[in-house]
Tab-separated table of C-alpha atoms in Angstrom:
chain	number	residue	atom	x	y	z
A	69	MET	CA	-13.748	32.982	-14.578
A	70	LEU	CA	-12.939	29.615	-13.553
A	71	GLN	CA	-12.248	29.024	-9.817
A	72	PRO	CA	-8.688	27.291	-9.028
A	73	SER	CA	-9.281	23.437	-8.642
A	74	ASN	CA	-8.103	22.087	-5.277
A	75	LEU	CA	-7.155	18.706	-4.007
A	76	ILE	CA	-7.141	17.653	-0.331
A	77	LEU	CA	-4.910	14.385	-0.007
A	78	LEU	CA	-5.078	12.643	3.144
A	79	THR	CA	-2.144	10.300	3.583
A	80	LYS	CA	-0.900	8.526	6.693
A	81	GLN	CA	2.430	10.353	7.336
A	82	PHE	CA	3.726	11.324	3.845
A	83	PRO	CA	5.586	13.398	3.102
A	84	PHE	CA	7.362	12.490	6.489
A	85	HIS	CA	9.262	9.401	6.879
A	86	HIS	CA	9.602	6.593	4.310
A	87	ARG	CA	6.736	4.135	4.439
A	88	GLU	CA	4.624	5.838	1.655
A	89	GLN	CA	7.039	6.476	-1.211
A	90	TYR	CA	4.594	5.414	-3.721
A	91	VAL	CA	2.475	8.621	-3.009
A	92	ALA	CA	5.211	10.553	-4.578
A	93	HIS	CA	4.849	8.885	-7.942
A	94	GLU	CA	1.034	9.580	-7.950
A	95	LEU	CA	1.702	13.274	-6.699
A	96	ALA	CA	4.034	14.214	-9.727
A	97	VAL	CA	1.038	13.424	-11.908
A	98	LEU	CA	-1.830	14.976	-9.874
A	99	SER	CA	0.133	18.155	-9.398
A	100	LYS	CA	-0.389	18.665	-13.247
A	101	HIS	CA	-4.048	18.318	-12.900
A	102	PHE	CA	-4.963	20.459	-9.822
A	103	ASP	CA	-4.014	24.105	-9.335
A	104	HIS	CA	-3.334	23.576	-5.469
A	105	ILE	CA	-2.936	20.294	-3.681
A	106	TYR	CA	-2.905	20.377	0.104
A	107	ILE	CA	-1.344	17.308	1.697
A	108	TYR	CA	-2.967	16.316	5.298
A	109	PRO	CA	-0.640	13.706	6.835
A	110	HIS	CA	-3.421	12.155	8.802
A	111	ASP	CA	-1.423	10.016	11.368
A	112	HIS	CA	1.446	12.378	11.802
A	113	PHE	CA	1.822	14.253	15.230
A	114	GLY	CA	5.819	14.759	15.315
A	115	LYS	CA	6.278	18.351	15.715
A	116	GLY	CA	9.464	19.986	13.779
A	117	ASP	CA	9.874	16.872	11.484
A	118	LYS	CA	11.389	17.759	8.082
A	119	PRO	CA	9.853	16.305	4.968
A	120	THR	CA	11.487	13.458	3.436
A	121	PHE	CA	10.284	14.182	0.021
A	122	GLU	CA	10.709	16.928	-2.271
A	123	LEU	CA	7.199	18.150	-3.437
A	124	PRO	CA	5.931	19.981	-6.542
A	125	GLY	CA	5.618	23.618	-6.389
A	126	ASN	CA	1.894	23.835	-6.154
A	127	VAL	CA	1.858	21.358	-3.040
A	128	GLU	CA	1.468	22.544	0.486
A	129	VAL	CA	1.556	20.413	3.561
A	130	ILE	CA	-1.060	20.959	6.359
A	131	GLU	CA	-0.511	19.555	9.781
A	132	LEU	CA	-3.874	19.823	11.459
A	133	ASN	CA	-3.019	17.293	14.314
A	134	GLN	CA	-1.014	19.785	15.961
A	135	LYS	CA	-4.469	21.382	17.041
A	136	ILE	CA	-7.295	19.061	17.460
A	137	VAL	CA	-10.697	20.849	17.259
A	138	PRO	CA	-12.763	19.728	20.383
A	139	ALA	CA	-16.281	18.652	19.855
A	140	SER	CA	-19.466	18.375	21.972
A	141	LYS	CA	-19.141	15.090	23.847
A	142	ALA	CA	-22.978	14.701	23.421
A	143	ALA	CA	-22.762	15.321	19.816
A	144	VAL	CA	-19.924	13.013	19.367
A	145	ILE	CA	-21.847	10.035	21.549
A	146	ILE	CA	-25.053	10.481	19.368
A	147	SER	CA	-23.152	10.246	15.948
A	148	PHE	CA	-21.035	7.366	17.230
A	149	LEU	CA	-24.287	5.386	18.387
A	150	LYS	CA	-25.780	5.725	14.975
A	151	ALA	CA	-22.605	4.689	13.229
A	152	PHE	CA	-21.919	1.812	15.465
A	153	LEU	CA	-25.625	0.636	15.205
A	154	PHE	CA	-25.260	0.568	11.427
A	155	GLU	CA	-21.903	-1.286	11.625
A	156	TRP	CA	-23.417	-3.908	14.116
A	157	ILE	CA	-26.276	-4.695	11.792
A	158	HIS	CA	-23.857	-5.446	8.832
A	159	THR	CA	-20.832	-7.005	10.681
A	160	HIS	CA	-20.174	-10.940	10.655
A	161	ASP	CA	-18.888	-10.798	14.283
A	162	ARG	CA	-21.280	-8.877	16.364
A	163	MET	CA	-20.278	-10.192	19.689
A	164	TRP	CA	-16.453	-9.009	19.142
A	165	LEU	CA	-17.876	-5.702	17.902
A	166	LEU	CA	-19.748	-5.169	21.192
A	167	LYS	CA	-16.880	-6.376	23.482
A	168	ASN	CA	-14.764	-3.562	21.805
A	169	LEU	CA	-17.277	-0.775	21.929
A	170	ARG	CA	-14.959	1.455	23.915
A	171	ARG	CA	-12.238	1.079	21.771
A	172	PHE	CA	-14.378	1.952	18.588
A	173	TYR	CA	-15.680	4.950	20.645
A	174	ALA	CA	-12.282	6.115	20.971
A	175	ILE	CA	-11.325	5.663	17.315
A	176	TYR	CA	-14.467	7.354	16.238
A	177	ALA	CA	-14.343	10.320	18.623
A	178	THR	CA	-10.666	11.002	17.515
A	179	GLN	CA	-11.613	11.080	13.940
A	180	PHE	CA	-14.665	13.241	14.660
A	181	ALA	CA	-12.352	15.854	16.150
A	182	LEU	CA	-9.664	15.602	13.466
A	183	GLY	CA	-12.685	16.166	11.065
A	184	ASN	CA	-13.550	19.390	12.767
A	185	GLY	CA	-9.973	20.564	12.149
A	186	LEU	CA	-10.131	19.763	8.643
A	187	VAL	CA	-13.521	21.641	8.207
A	188	GLU	CA	-12.028	24.632	9.974
A	189	PHE	CA	-9.148	24.646	7.506
A	190	LEU	CA	-11.419	24.477	4.739
A	191	ARG	CA	-13.560	27.519	5.902
A	192	ASN	CA	-10.451	29.628	6.742
A	193	LYS	CA	-8.931	28.827	3.301
A	194	ASN	CA	-12.485	29.765	1.878
A	195	LEU	CA	-12.081	26.437	-0.413
A	196	SER	CA	-15.350	26.016	-2.318
A	197	GLN	CA	-16.480	22.427	-2.084
A	198	GLN	CA	-17.386	22.698	-5.855
A	199	ASN	CA	-13.917	23.088	-6.658
A	200	THR	CA	-12.104	20.901	-4.084
A	201	THR	CA	-11.652	17.253	-4.306
A	202	LEU	CA	-11.427	15.414	-0.892
A	203	TYR	CA	-9.071	12.107	-1.462
A	204	SER	CA	-8.165	9.662	1.328
A	205	TYR	CA	-5.100	7.448	0.043
A	206	TRP	CA	-6.002	4.800	2.482
A	207	PHE	CA	-9.457	3.354	3.340
A	208	SER	CA	-8.533	3.467	7.144
A	209	ALA	CA	-8.615	6.122	9.623
A	210	SER	CA	-8.682	9.186	7.139
A	211	ALA	CA	-11.590	7.433	5.125
A	212	LEU	CA	-13.445	7.191	8.650
A	213	CYS	CA	-12.856	10.914	9.203
A	214	LEU	CA	-14.324	11.854	5.820
A	215	SER	CA	-17.190	9.514	6.252
A	216	ILE	CA	-18.291	11.096	9.615
A	217	LEU	CA	-17.858	14.452	7.771
A	218	ARG	CA	-20.146	13.397	5.025
A	219	ASN	CA	-22.644	11.848	7.461
A	220	ARG	CA	-22.744	15.162	9.317
A	221	GLY	CA	-23.421	16.964	6.015
A	222	LEU	CA	-20.223	19.094	6.474
A	223	ILE	CA	-18.716	17.852	3.127
A	224	GLN	CA	-20.575	16.830	-0.135
A	225	SER	CA	-18.342	14.002	-1.285
A	226	PHE	CA	-14.974	12.425	-1.262
A	227	VAL	CA	-13.106	9.350	-2.774
A	228	SER	CA	-10.572	6.787	-1.161
A	229	ARG	CA	-8.101	4.357	-2.479
A	230	ALA	CA	-8.239	0.762	-1.038
A	231	HIS	CA	-5.018	-1.205	-0.880
A	232	ALA	CA	-4.664	-4.154	1.320
A	233	LEU	CA	-4.050	-3.815	4.998
A	234	ASP	CA	-7.135	-1.422	4.918
A	235	LEU	CA	-9.174	-3.793	2.812
A	236	TYR	CA	-8.639	-7.486	3.807
A	237	HIS	CA	-7.547	-6.854	7.340
A	238	GLU	CA	-9.780	-9.273	9.213
A	239	GLY	CA	-8.217	-12.082	7.361
A	240	TRP	CA	-4.877	-11.397	8.293
A	241	GLY	CA	-4.424	-12.642	11.680
A	242	LEU	CA	-0.697	-12.724	11.267
A	243	LEU	CA	-0.526	-8.976	11.381
A	244	ASN	CA	-2.728	-8.064	14.159
A	245	GLU	CA	-4.509	-10.766	16.133
A	246	ARG	CA	-6.647	-8.079	17.914
A	247	VAL	CA	-8.349	-6.846	14.844
A	248	ARG	CA	-11.232	-9.438	13.812
A	249	VAL	CA	-13.334	-6.899	12.247
A	250	LEU	CA	-12.108	-3.582	10.264
A	251	PRO	CA	-13.371	-0.638	12.104
A	252	PHE	CA	-16.411	0.946	10.584
A	253	ARG	CA	-15.904	-0.924	7.370
A	254	TYR	CA	-19.649	-0.562	6.291
A	255	PHE	CA	-19.814	2.915	7.497
A	256	LYS	CA	-17.231	3.835	5.241
A	257	GLN	CA	-18.330	2.015	2.311
A	258	LYS	CA	-21.616	3.729	2.685
A	259	HIS	CA	-20.413	7.274	2.666
A	260	THR	CA	-17.423	7.110	0.231
A	261	ASP	CA	-18.550	8.254	-3.262
A	262	VAL	CA	-15.875	6.067	-5.125
A	263	ILE	CA	-13.766	3.401	-3.826
A	264	TYR	CA	-10.351	2.889	-6.107
A	265	SER	CA	-9.229	-0.333	-5.414
A	266	ILE	CA	-5.507	-0.892	-6.392
A	267	SER	CA	-6.392	-4.279	-7.921
A	268	ALA	CA	-9.073	-6.236	-9.515
A	269	HIS	CA	-8.940	-8.833	-6.739
A	270	GLY	CA	-9.598	-5.769	-4.220
A	271	LYS	CA	-12.501	-4.706	-6.364
A	272	ASN	CA	-14.071	-8.082	-6.328
A	273	PHE	CA	-13.528	-8.510	-2.724
A	274	LEU	CA	-15.351	-5.083	-2.136
A	275	LEU	CA	-18.357	-6.106	-4.429
A	276	LYS	CA	-19.186	-8.776	-2.198
A	277	LYS	CA	-19.922	-6.375	0.623
A	278	PRO	CA	-22.960	-4.415	1.298
A	279	ASN	CA	-23.189	-0.650	0.052
A	280	THR	CA	-20.433	-1.021	-2.608
A	281	LEU	CA	-22.387	-1.609	-5.786
A	282	ASN	CA	-21.587	1.069	-8.599
A	283	LYS	CA	-19.090	2.688	-6.503
A	284	VAL	CA	-15.870	0.541	-6.645
A	285	GLU	CA	-13.223	1.038	-9.664
A	286	VAL	CA	-9.974	-0.456	-10.130
A	287	ALA	CA	-7.039	2.319	-10.332
A	288	TYR	CA	-3.782	0.668	-10.442
A	289	LEU	CA	-1.033	2.485	-8.718
A	290	GLY	CA	1.642	3.495	-11.169
A	291	VAL	CA	5.528	3.861	-11.015
A	292	GLN	CA	7.980	6.413	-12.718
A	293	ASP	CA	9.965	4.925	-15.638
A	294	PHE	CA	13.721	5.063	-14.887
A	295	GLY	CA	14.655	2.773	-18.018
A	296	LEU	CA	15.583	-0.666	-18.719
A	297	ASN	CA	17.656	-2.840	-16.425
A	298	PRO	CA	21.150	-3.781	-18.336
A	299	ASP	CA	20.659	-6.935	-20.424
A	300	LYS	CA	24.446	-8.014	-19.669
A	301	PRO	CA	24.363	-10.952	-17.178
A	302	ASN	CA	26.784	-10.898	-14.212
A	303	GLU	CA	29.234	-13.647	-13.387
A	304	LYS	CA	26.684	-14.903	-10.909
A	305	PHE	CA	23.057	-15.248	-11.209
A	306	THR	CA	21.547	-12.227	-9.420
A	307	ILE	CA	18.410	-11.904	-7.325
A	308	VAL	CA	17.136	-8.785	-5.701
A	309	THR	CA	14.289	-8.527	-2.827
A	310	CYS	CA	12.960	-5.252	-1.775
A	311	SER	CA	10.751	-5.364	1.311
A	312	GLY	CA	10.664	-5.125	5.127
A	313	VAL	CA	12.115	-7.942	6.898
A	314	ASP	CA	9.245	-9.735	8.922
A	315	ASP	CA	7.073	-12.618	9.423
A	316	ASN	CA	5.035	-11.516	6.186
A	317	LYS	CA	7.795	-10.922	3.750
A	318	ARG	CA	9.708	-14.115	4.673
A	319	ILE	CA	12.852	-13.491	3.071
A	320	HIS	CA	14.877	-15.883	5.486
A	321	LEU	CA	13.026	-18.620	3.260
A	322	LEU	CA	14.935	-17.477	0.194
A	323	GLY	CA	18.207	-17.661	2.136
A	324	GLU	CA	17.349	-21.263	3.210
A	325	ALA	CA	16.383	-22.161	-0.341
A	326	LEU	CA	19.300	-20.828	-2.116
A	327	SER	CA	21.609	-22.442	0.667
A	328	ALA	CA	20.184	-25.720	-0.546
A	329	ILE	CA	20.936	-25.224	-4.215
A	330	ASP	CA	24.329	-26.060	-5.566
A	331	LEU	CA	24.516	-23.100	-7.901
A	332	PRO	CA	26.379	-19.817	-7.282
A	333	VAL	CA	24.064	-16.860	-6.820
A	334	HIS	CA	24.401	-13.237	-5.701
A	335	TRP	CA	21.274	-12.115	-3.645
A	336	ILE	CA	20.868	-8.550	-2.857
A	337	HIS	CA	18.110	-7.286	-0.312
A	338	PHE	CA	16.927	-3.685	0.169
A	339	GLY	CA	14.983	-3.099	3.417
A	340	ASP	CA	15.159	-3.626	7.099
A	341	GLY	CA	13.117	-4.975	9.832
A	342	PRO	CA	12.851	-6.951	13.166
A	343	LEU	CA	13.892	-10.387	11.555
A	344	LYS	CA	17.186	-9.034	9.931
A	345	GLU	CA	19.362	-11.558	12.017
A	346	MET	CA	17.074	-14.427	10.982
A	347	ALA	CA	17.741	-13.398	7.534
A	348	LEU	CA	21.381	-13.082	7.589
A	349	LYS	CA	21.672	-16.516	9.416
A	350	SER	CA	19.509	-18.101	6.691
A	351	VAL	CA	22.424	-18.047	4.311
A	352	THR	CA	24.522	-21.076	5.232
A	353	GLY	CA	25.730	-22.026	1.700
A	354	SER	CA	29.326	-20.823	0.648
A	355	GLN	CA	27.812	-20.518	-3.074
A	356	VAL	CA	25.486	-17.735	-1.780
A	357	GLN	CA	26.721	-14.179	-1.853
A	358	PHE	CA	24.326	-12.347	0.385
A	359	ASP	CA	24.417	-8.456	0.115
A	360	PHE	CA	21.976	-7.002	2.871
A	361	ARG	CA	21.886	-3.170	1.762
A	362	GLY	CA	19.182	-2.290	4.516
A	363	GLN	CA	16.960	0.708	4.427
A	364	THR	CA	17.568	2.422	0.902
A	365	SER	CA	15.887	5.422	-0.535
A	366	ASN	CA	13.333	4.682	-3.601
A	367	THR	CA	15.575	6.581	-5.788
A	368	ASP	CA	18.769	4.764	-4.996
A	369	ILE	CA	16.870	1.528	-5.731
A	370	ARG	CA	15.454	2.616	-8.918
A	371	ASN	CA	18.848	3.830	-10.155
A	372	PHE	CA	20.339	0.578	-9.032
A	373	TYR	CA	17.778	-1.434	-11.254
A	374	ALA	CA	18.804	1.137	-13.989
A	375	SER	CA	22.437	0.482	-13.947
A	376	HIS	CA	22.980	-3.172	-12.490
A	377	HIS	CA	21.807	-6.207	-14.263
A	378	VAL	CA	19.267	-8.205	-12.157
A	379	ASP	CA	18.315	-11.701	-13.431
A	380	LEU	CA	15.229	-12.107	-10.979
A	381	PHE	CA	13.129	-10.054	-8.383
A	382	VAL	CA	11.552	-12.424	-5.661
A	383	ASN	CA	8.563	-11.879	-3.367
A	384	LEU	CA	7.479	-14.492	-1.000
A	385	SER	CA	4.990	-12.607	1.128
A	386	ARG	CA	1.983	-14.298	2.810
A	387	VAL	CA	-0.226	-11.311	2.096
A	388	GLU	CA	-0.088	-8.622	-0.377
A	389	GLY	CA	-2.534	-5.870	-1.900
A	390	LEU	CA	-0.590	-5.542	-5.347
A	391	PRO	CA	3.085	-4.819	-4.502
A	392	VAL	CA	4.697	-1.472	-5.821
A	393	THR	CA	7.951	-3.131	-5.539
A	394	ILE	CA	6.901	-5.654	-8.193
A	395	MET	CA	5.777	-2.775	-10.529
A	396	GLU	CA	9.251	-1.053	-10.037
A	397	ALA	CA	10.968	-4.468	-10.934
A	398	ILE	CA	8.896	-5.032	-14.176
A	399	SER	CA	9.223	-1.563	-15.203
A	400	HIS	CA	12.966	-2.369	-15.584
A	401	GLY	CA	12.076	-5.568	-17.445
A	402	ILE	CA	13.043	-7.606	-14.700
A	403	PRO	CA	11.239	-11.010	-14.304
A	404	VAL	CA	9.493	-11.914	-11.152
A	405	LEU	CA	9.131	-15.012	-8.824
A	406	ALA	CA	6.323	-14.187	-6.486
A	407	THR	CA	3.356	-15.835	-4.327
A	408	ASP	CA	0.052	-15.554	-5.664
A	409	ALA	CA	-1.317	-13.559	-2.774
A	410	ASN	CA	-4.364	-11.366	-3.741
A	411	GLY	CA	-3.524	-8.840	-6.379
A	412	THR	CA	-0.061	-10.144	-7.328
A	413	PRO	CA	-1.185	-12.170	-10.306
A	414	GLU	CA	-2.135	-8.836	-11.895
A	415	ALA	CA	1.287	-7.794	-12.286
A	416	VAL	CA	3.108	-11.355	-12.333
A	417	LEU	CA	1.425	-13.151	-15.399
A	418	ALA	CA	2.496	-16.900	-14.813
A	419	HIS	CA	5.084	-18.181	-17.406
A	420	GLN	CA	4.925	-14.614	-19.326
A	421	ASN	CA	6.980	-12.064	-17.103
A	422	GLY	CA	7.567	-14.622	-14.264
A	423	LYS	CA	6.099	-17.316	-12.290
A	424	LEU	CA	3.845	-17.680	-9.345
A	425	ILE	CA	4.225	-19.848	-6.197
A	426	SER	CA	1.563	-20.858	-3.870
A	427	THR	CA	1.550	-18.647	-0.540
A	428	ASN	CA	1.723	-22.088	1.384
A	429	PHE	CA	4.767	-23.156	-0.650
A	430	ASN	CA	7.296	-25.611	0.915
A	431	GLN	CA	11.235	-25.322	0.620
A	432	GLN	CA	11.403	-27.908	-2.185
A	433	SER	CA	8.793	-26.306	-4.718
A	434	LEU	CA	10.756	-22.831	-3.976
A	435	CYS	CA	13.989	-24.797	-4.856
A	436	ASN	CA	12.659	-25.967	-7.892
A	437	GLU	CA	11.231	-22.718	-8.961
A	438	LEU	CA	14.670	-20.918	-8.436
A	439	MET	CA	16.629	-23.832	-10.200
A	440	TRP	CA	14.165	-23.247	-13.299
A	441	PHE	CA	14.990	-19.518	-13.434
A	442	MET	CA	18.825	-20.183	-13.034
A	443	THR	CA	18.968	-22.724	-15.704
A	444	ASN	CA	16.554	-21.420	-18.236
A	445	ILE	CA	18.353	-18.207	-19.426
A	446	ASP	CA	16.956	-17.996	-22.977
A	447	GLN	CA	13.277	-18.026	-21.658
A	448	LEU	CA	14.338	-15.544	-19.085
A	449	ARG	CA	15.256	-13.217	-21.785
A	450	ASN	CA	11.637	-13.443	-23.165
A	451	MET	CA	10.297	-12.700	-19.961
A	452	ARG	CA	12.526	-9.559	-19.745
A	453	ILE	CA	10.615	-8.453	-22.863
A	454	LYS	CA	7.250	-9.079	-21.350
A	455	SER	CA	7.932	-7.552	-17.801
A	456	ARG	CA	8.221	-4.499	-19.669
A	457	ALA	CA	5.247	-4.838	-21.793
A	458	VAL	CA	3.017	-5.465	-18.630
A	459	TYR	CA	4.458	-2.406	-16.932
A	460	MET	CA	3.707	-0.050	-20.027
A	461	GLU	CA	0.249	-1.503	-20.093
A	462	ARG	CA	-0.908	-1.519	-16.709
A	463	PHE	CA	1.456	0.345	-14.202
A	464	ASN	CA	3.086	3.355	-15.896
A	465	ALA	CA	2.682	6.278	-13.667
């Protein structure tokens, strides 16, 4: 008799809050391939929070962080020193690593204790490792937790995704000036059985690092099919952006560029963030109708795409992995203008389903690209067809 197949999925906070909406797409598929799935929101410590997302019937949430299992301090120190030495040998910035030894120890000790809680859960549930897959959705703290357990011989194997912030981090000074070396990058690379990069760009980046040969694969994230965007143009050219409102996403630059173009346009933005006022003030031209929708559920956004004509989706990020928002837009057959950051060119094929602009673009080049889309309606129709084709080939969940 076959034993039930189990999946332990470590997220950051999903199914709580809104930041990992794309996990729901994958979970809908995973739930059909495993008998039982246990979601461990690894960074969630909020007692009494109610899940934001509806889960399949065979999915259960476990909140092990409410009771951290203590560990022997001597055992933690010995384990940490071995891992830290391994990291020190491979890192490109040894002095920075040494200066932050205490901080790295605190990170390691926390994950050591959280790992004890996970092992206790596995034992209490009597989950056989032969029939249980351990899967870290991020190549960050949860992957470190599993790496420590693997190094201690308490689990046999695990796999992890690698996105962007958990992959290219030390090159992204604008996001966190304090982090010049990704914590325990090489230790995690050594102990993860398979690293599933969300882009070919990420895979190639990882293959340049030690301990990754023959263990890195590309596994694109996918999104559900909500149907085609209505192909009936509005009175005004309609642009949509969907993102946070911050220094990385730079949506205020779109407002400035549209204000400099003497063509009527309706710009709709989904999302919120600290630079909301800057975004609102960026629109100075009367020809620009700016509709700031703020934080909006993923379902409402997808339903909007399915029922309201959109001419162009725009992403002006400095840094990206491979944006889910772009996958969603092209699934509806919407053309895209985006920066050429990291994995984005794998979803936006230049001059086929959209156009790419340098991450270091100036306002004139952005204006030129926007004017091209707004004045080449016939070519835009062909791009709509190609957008849908790219989605069906690469990003259908």
